[in-house]
Short mmCIF file of C-alpha atoms in Angstrom, two decimals:
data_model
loop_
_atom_site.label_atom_id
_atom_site.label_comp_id
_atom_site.label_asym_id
_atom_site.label_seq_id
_atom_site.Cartn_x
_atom_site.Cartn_y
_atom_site.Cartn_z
CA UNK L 1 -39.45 4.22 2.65
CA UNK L 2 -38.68 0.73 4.66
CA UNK L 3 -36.64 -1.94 4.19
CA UNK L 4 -36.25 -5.31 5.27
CA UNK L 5 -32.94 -6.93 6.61
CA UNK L 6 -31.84 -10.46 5.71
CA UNK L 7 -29.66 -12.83 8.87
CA UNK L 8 -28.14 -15.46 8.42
CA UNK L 9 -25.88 -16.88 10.60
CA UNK L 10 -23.55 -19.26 8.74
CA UNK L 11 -19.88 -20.99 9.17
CA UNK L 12 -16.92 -18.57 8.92
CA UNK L 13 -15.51 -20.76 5.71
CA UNK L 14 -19.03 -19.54 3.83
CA UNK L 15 -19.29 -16.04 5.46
CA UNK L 16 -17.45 -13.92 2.97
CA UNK L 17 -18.30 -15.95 0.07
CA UNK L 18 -22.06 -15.84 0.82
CA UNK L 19 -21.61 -11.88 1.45
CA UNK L 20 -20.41 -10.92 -1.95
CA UNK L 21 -23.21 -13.63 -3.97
CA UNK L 22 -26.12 -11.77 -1.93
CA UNK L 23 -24.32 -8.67 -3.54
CA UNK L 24 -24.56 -9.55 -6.87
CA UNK L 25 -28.43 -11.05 -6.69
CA UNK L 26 -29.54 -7.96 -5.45
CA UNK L 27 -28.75 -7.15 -1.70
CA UNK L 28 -28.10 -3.07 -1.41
CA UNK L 29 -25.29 -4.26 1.28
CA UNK L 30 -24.08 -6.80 3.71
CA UNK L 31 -21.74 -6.71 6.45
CA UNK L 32 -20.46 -9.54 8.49
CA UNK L 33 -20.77 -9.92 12.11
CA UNK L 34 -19.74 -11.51 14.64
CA UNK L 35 -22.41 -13.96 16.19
CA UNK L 36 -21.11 -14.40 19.35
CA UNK L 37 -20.79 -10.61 20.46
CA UNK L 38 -21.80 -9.81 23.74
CA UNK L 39 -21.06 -13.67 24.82
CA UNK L 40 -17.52 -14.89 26.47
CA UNK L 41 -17.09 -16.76 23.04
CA UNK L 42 -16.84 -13.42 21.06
CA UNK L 43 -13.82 -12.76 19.25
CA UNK L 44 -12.14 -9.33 18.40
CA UNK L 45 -11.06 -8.93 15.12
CA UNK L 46 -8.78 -6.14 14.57
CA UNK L 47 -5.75 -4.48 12.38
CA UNK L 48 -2.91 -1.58 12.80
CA UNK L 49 -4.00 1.63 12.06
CA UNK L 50 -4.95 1.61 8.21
CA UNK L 51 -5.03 -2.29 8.09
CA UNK L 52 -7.97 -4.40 7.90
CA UNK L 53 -7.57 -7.79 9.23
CA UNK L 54 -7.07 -10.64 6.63
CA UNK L 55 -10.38 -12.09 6.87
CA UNK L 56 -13.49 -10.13 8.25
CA UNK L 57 -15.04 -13.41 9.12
CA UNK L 58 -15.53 -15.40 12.52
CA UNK L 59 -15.94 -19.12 13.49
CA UNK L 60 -19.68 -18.56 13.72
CA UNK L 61 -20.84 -14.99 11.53
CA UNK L 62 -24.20 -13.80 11.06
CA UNK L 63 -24.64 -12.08 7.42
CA UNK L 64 -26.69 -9.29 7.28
CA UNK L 65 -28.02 -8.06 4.37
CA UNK L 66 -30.34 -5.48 3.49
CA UNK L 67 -32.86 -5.39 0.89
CA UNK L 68 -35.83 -3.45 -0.66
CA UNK L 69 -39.13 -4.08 1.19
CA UNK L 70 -40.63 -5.32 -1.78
CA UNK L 71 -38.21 -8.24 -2.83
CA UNK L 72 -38.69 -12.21 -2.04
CA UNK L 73 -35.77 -12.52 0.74
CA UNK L 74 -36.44 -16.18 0.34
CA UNK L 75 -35.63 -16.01 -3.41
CA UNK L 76 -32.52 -13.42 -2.73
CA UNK L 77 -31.08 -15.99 0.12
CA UNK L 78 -31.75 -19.20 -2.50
CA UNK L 79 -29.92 -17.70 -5.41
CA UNK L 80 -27.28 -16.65 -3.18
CA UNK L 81 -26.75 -20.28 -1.80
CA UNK L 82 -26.68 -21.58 -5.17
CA UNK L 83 -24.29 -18.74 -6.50
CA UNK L 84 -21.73 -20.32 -3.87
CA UNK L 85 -22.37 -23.86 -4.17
CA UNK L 86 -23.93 -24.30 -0.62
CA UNK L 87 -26.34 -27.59 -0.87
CA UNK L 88 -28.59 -26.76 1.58
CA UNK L 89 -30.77 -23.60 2.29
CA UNK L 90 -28.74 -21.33 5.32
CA UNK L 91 -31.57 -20.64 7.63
CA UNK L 92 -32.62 -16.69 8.04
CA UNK L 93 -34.93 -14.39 9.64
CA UNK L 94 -35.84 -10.97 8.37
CA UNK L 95 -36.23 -7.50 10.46
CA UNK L 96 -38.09 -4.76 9.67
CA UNK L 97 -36.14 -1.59 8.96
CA UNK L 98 -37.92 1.47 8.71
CA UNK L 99 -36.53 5.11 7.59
CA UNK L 100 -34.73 7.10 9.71
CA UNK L 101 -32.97 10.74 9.79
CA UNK L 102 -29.35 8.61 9.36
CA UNK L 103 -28.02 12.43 9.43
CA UNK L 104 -28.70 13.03 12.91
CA UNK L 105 -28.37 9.35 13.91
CA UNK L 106 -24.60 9.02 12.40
CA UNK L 107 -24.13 12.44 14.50
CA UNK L 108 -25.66 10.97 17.18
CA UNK L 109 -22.35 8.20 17.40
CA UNK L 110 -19.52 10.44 17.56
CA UNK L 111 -19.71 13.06 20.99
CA UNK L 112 -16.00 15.01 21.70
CA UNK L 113 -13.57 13.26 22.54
CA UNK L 114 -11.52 14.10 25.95
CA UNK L 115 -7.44 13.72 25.34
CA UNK L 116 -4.80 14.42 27.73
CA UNK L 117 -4.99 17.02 30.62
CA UNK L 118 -6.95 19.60 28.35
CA UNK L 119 -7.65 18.61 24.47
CA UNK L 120 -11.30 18.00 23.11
CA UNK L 121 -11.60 16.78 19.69
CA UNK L 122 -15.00 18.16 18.54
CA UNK L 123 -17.29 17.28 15.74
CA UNK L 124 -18.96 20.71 14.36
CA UNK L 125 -22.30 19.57 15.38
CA UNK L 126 -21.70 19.45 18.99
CA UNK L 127 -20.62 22.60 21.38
CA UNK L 128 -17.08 22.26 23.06
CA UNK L 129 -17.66 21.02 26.46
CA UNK L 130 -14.58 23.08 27.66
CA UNK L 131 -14.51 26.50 25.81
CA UNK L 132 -10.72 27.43 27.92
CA UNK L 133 -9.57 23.80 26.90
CA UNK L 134 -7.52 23.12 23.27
CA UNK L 135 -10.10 22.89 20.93
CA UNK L 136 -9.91 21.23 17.67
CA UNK L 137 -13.04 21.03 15.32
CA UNK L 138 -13.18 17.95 13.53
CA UNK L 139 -15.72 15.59 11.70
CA UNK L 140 -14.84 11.69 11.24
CA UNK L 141 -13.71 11.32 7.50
CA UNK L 142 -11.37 9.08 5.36
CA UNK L 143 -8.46 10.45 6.58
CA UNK L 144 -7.21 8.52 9.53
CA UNK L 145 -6.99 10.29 12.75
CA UNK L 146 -9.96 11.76 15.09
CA UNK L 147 -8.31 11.18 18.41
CA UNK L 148 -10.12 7.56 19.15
CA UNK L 149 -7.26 5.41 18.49
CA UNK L 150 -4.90 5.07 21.05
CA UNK L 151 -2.02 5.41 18.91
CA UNK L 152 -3.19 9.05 17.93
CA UNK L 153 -4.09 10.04 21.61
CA UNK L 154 -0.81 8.63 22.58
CA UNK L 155 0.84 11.44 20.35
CA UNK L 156 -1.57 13.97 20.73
CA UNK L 157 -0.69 14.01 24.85
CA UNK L 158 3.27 13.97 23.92
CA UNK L 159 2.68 17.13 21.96
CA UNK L 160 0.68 18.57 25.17
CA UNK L 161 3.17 17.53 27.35
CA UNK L 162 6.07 19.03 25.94
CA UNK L 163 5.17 22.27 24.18
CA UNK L 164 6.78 23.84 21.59
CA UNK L 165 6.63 27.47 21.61
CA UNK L 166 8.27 28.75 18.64
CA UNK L 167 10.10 25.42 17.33
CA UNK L 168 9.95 23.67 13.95
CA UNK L 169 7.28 19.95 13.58
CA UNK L 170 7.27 17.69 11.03
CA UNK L 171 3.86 15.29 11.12
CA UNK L 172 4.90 12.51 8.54
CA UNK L 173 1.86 10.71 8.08
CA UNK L 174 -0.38 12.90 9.04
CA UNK L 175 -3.89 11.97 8.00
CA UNK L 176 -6.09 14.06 9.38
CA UNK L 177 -3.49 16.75 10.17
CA UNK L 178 -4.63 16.16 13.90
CA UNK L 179 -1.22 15.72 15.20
CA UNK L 180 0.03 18.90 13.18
CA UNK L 181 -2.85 20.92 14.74
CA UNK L 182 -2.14 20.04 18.02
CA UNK L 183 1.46 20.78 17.81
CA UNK L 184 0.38 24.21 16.20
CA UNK L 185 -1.90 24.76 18.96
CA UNK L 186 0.74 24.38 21.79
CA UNK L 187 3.01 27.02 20.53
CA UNK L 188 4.91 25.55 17.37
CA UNK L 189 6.39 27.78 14.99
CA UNK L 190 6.62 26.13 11.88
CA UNK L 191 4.75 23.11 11.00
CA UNK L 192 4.73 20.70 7.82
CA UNK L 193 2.36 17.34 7.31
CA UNK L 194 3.19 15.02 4.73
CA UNK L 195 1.17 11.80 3.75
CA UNK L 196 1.24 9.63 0.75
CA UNK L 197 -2.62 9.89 -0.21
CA UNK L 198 -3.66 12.96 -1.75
CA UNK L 199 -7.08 12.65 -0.13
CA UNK L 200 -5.74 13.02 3.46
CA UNK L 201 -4.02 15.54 1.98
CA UNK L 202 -6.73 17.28 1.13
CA UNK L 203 -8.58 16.54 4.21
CA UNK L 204 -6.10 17.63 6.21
CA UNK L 205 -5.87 21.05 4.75
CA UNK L 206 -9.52 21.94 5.18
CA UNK L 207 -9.30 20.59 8.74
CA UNK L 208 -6.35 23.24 9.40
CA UNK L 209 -8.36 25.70 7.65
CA UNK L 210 -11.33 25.22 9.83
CA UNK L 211 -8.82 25.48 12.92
CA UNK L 212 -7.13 28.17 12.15
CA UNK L 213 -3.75 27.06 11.90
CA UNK L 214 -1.46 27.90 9.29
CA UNK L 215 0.34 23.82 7.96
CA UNK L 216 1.87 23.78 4.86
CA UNK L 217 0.78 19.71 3.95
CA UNK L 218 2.61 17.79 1.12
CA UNK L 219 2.83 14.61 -1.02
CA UNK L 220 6.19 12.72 -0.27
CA UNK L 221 7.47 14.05 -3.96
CA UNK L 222 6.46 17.87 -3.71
CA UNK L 223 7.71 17.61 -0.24
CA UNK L 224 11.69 16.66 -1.57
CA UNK L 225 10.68 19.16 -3.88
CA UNK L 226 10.02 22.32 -1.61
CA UNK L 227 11.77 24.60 0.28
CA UNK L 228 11.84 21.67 3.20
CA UNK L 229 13.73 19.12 1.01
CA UNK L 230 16.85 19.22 3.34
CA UNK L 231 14.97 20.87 6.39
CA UNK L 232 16.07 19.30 9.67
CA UNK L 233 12.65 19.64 12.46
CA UNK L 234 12.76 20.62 16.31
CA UNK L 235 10.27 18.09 16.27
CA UNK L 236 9.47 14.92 14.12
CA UNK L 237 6.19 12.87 14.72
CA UNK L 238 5.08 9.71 13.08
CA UNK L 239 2.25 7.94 13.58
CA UNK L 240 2.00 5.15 10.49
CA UNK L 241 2.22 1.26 11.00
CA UNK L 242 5.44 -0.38 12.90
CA UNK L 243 7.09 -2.25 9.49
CA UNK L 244 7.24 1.41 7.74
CA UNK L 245 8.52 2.76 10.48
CA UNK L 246 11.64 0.62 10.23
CA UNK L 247 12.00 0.83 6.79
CA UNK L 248 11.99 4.47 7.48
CA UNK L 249 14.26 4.91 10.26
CA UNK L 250 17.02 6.67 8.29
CA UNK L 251 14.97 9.03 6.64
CA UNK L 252 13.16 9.99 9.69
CA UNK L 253 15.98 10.02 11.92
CA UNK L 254 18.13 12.03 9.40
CA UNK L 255 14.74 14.84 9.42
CA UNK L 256 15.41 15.43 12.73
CA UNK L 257 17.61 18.63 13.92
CA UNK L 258 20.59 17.71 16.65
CA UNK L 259 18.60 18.06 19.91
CA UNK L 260 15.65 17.56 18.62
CA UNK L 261 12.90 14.84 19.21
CA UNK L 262 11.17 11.82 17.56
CA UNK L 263 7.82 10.61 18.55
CA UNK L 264 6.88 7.22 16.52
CA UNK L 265 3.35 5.37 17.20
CA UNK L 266 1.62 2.61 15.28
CA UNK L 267 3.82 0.14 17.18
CA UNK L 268 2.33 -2.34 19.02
CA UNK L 269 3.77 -3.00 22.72
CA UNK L 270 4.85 -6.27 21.62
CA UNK L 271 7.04 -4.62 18.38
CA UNK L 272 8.19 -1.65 20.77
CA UNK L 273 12.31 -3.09 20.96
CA UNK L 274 12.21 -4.18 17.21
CA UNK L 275 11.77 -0.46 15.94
CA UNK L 276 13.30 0.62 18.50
CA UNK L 277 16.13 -1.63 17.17
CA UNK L 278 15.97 0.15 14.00
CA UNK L 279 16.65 3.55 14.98
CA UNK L 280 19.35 2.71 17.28
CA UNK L 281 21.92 3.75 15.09
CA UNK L 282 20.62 6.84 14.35
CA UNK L 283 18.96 7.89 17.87
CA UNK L 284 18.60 5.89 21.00
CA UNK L 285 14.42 5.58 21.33
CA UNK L 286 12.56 3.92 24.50
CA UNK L 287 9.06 3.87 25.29
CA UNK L 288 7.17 7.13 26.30
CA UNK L 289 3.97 5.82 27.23
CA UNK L 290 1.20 2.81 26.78
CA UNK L 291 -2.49 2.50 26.10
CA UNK L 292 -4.34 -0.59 25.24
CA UNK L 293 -1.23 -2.59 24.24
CA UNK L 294 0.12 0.33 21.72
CA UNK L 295 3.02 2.16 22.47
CA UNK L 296 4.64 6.10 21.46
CA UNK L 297 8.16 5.76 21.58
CA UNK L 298 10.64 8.46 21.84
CA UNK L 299 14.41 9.83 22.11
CA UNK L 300 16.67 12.82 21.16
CA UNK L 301 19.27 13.06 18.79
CA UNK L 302 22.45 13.47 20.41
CA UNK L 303 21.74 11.70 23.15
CA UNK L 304 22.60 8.67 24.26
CA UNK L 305 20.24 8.19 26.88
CA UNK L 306 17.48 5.83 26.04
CA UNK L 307 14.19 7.70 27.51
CA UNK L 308 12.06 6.52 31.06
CA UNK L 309 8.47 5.26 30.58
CA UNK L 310 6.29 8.33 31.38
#
């Protein structure tokens, strides 16, 4: 089977609007691009972790939309014009699109991913390209957390760099689990996720399943329920967005046994002294590392040294 794609390239203030009306006539979907990439007038669009940006729109956006073979594209592209009010006809062109094994070509995007001095993230089609190196075997999903973001990496090399044979880790947010496995992998004793959405949850317990690491993973409420409702952690990592993490400060800082550290990512360079404002009543917090203008911070409590830049 083959079908044909619909561009148009059209103003940003018609983009979205034009998107969901070739919906509704009969497009199977449409996604929004931006028609300058590749040029010195393209613009990045881009969110925290688990944010979309407001508008997924540019100044000048090519629509794409694809379609059966056998519909009219000009009739599809009229009745979406006059669905939105637009007086005149957007110009488009149409491409062939022919059937493909999207299996293999999906698999084809995501290769493992190299972290730190010896992690691979690796999807469970490909072979680990370092069999002595810290393997962990998982596919992109909903959850949020494969390794690609630096906010995640950042983490995942603070876990590597200071091992923890034998202590206690607390992963609040933990998506994917990623962050739990790791820490499981360099020597932790006990370890505990926790995420609001039941389908990371979820995720996150098959993915420690398929690594063979024992996590115990909770929703916020069965968490204050469980035998870790007052438990204080050697370790405490949190990898959400920057304005949670300040609204959180107490609760994370107070989860956190005397001695013991506090990793927080999802901050943005430019937000690093705000949160770390936050938490300096409870523990003193500086920045560990940077990658591509996002930041890990971290501190111990008890002392009141804030910590060098790695």
């Amino acid at each position: 089977m083959s079908w044909t794609e619909i561009v148009i390239e059209i103003a940003r203030d018609h983009a979205e609007a034009l998107s969901e009306a070739l919906m509704d006539v009969g497009a199977l979907s449409v996604s929004v691009e931006d028609a300058d990439e590749g040029t010195d007038a393209e613009k990045p669009l881009f969110g925290e972790p688990g944010m979309e940006p407001t508008e997924a729109a540019w100044d000048h956006s090519r629509v794409v939309a694809l379609t059966d073979e056998d519909d009219d594209q000009a009739v599809i592209v009229a009745a979406a014009a006059g669905q939105i009010g637009l007086t005149t006809l957007p110009k488009f062109t149409t491409r062939k699109v022919e059937e493909q094994d999207w299996v293999r070509l999906t698999q084809s995007q995501f290769a493992p991913i190299h972290i730190g001095k010896n992690i691979w993230v690796v999807p469970s089609w490909h072979e680990a390209p370092d069999a002595n190196g810290l393997i962990l075997e998982l596919d992109p999903g909903l959850a949020f957390g494969t390794g690609s973001h630096p906010t995640t990496r950042l983490c995942m090399e603070w876990l590597e760099a200071n091992p923890a044979p034998g202590k206690t880790v607390l992963d609040y947010g933990c998506g994917s689990g990623i962050l739990a496995m790791v820490a499981k992998k360099v020597g932790a004793g006990e370890v505990v996720g926790v995420d609001i959405d039941p389908q990371a949850i979820e995720s996150a317990a098959d993915n420690a399943q398929r690594n063979k690491c024992e996590i115990e993973y909770f929703l916020p409420d069965t968490f204050a329920q469980s035998k870790h409702a007052t438990q204080r952690f050697d370790i405490v990592v949190a990898n959400i967005l920057s304005s949670p993490l300040k609204l959180m400060a107490p609760m994370l800082s107070g989860r956190v046994a005397d001695g013991g550290a506090l990793i927080l990512s999802g901050v943005l360079a430019r937000q690093a002294e705000e949160v770390a404002a936050a938490y300096a009543p409870f523990i003193k917090l500086g920045v560990w590392a940077e990658q591509d203008g996002w930041v890990a911070l971290h501190g111990r409590l008890g002392s009141d040294v804030v910590p060098a830049a790695r």
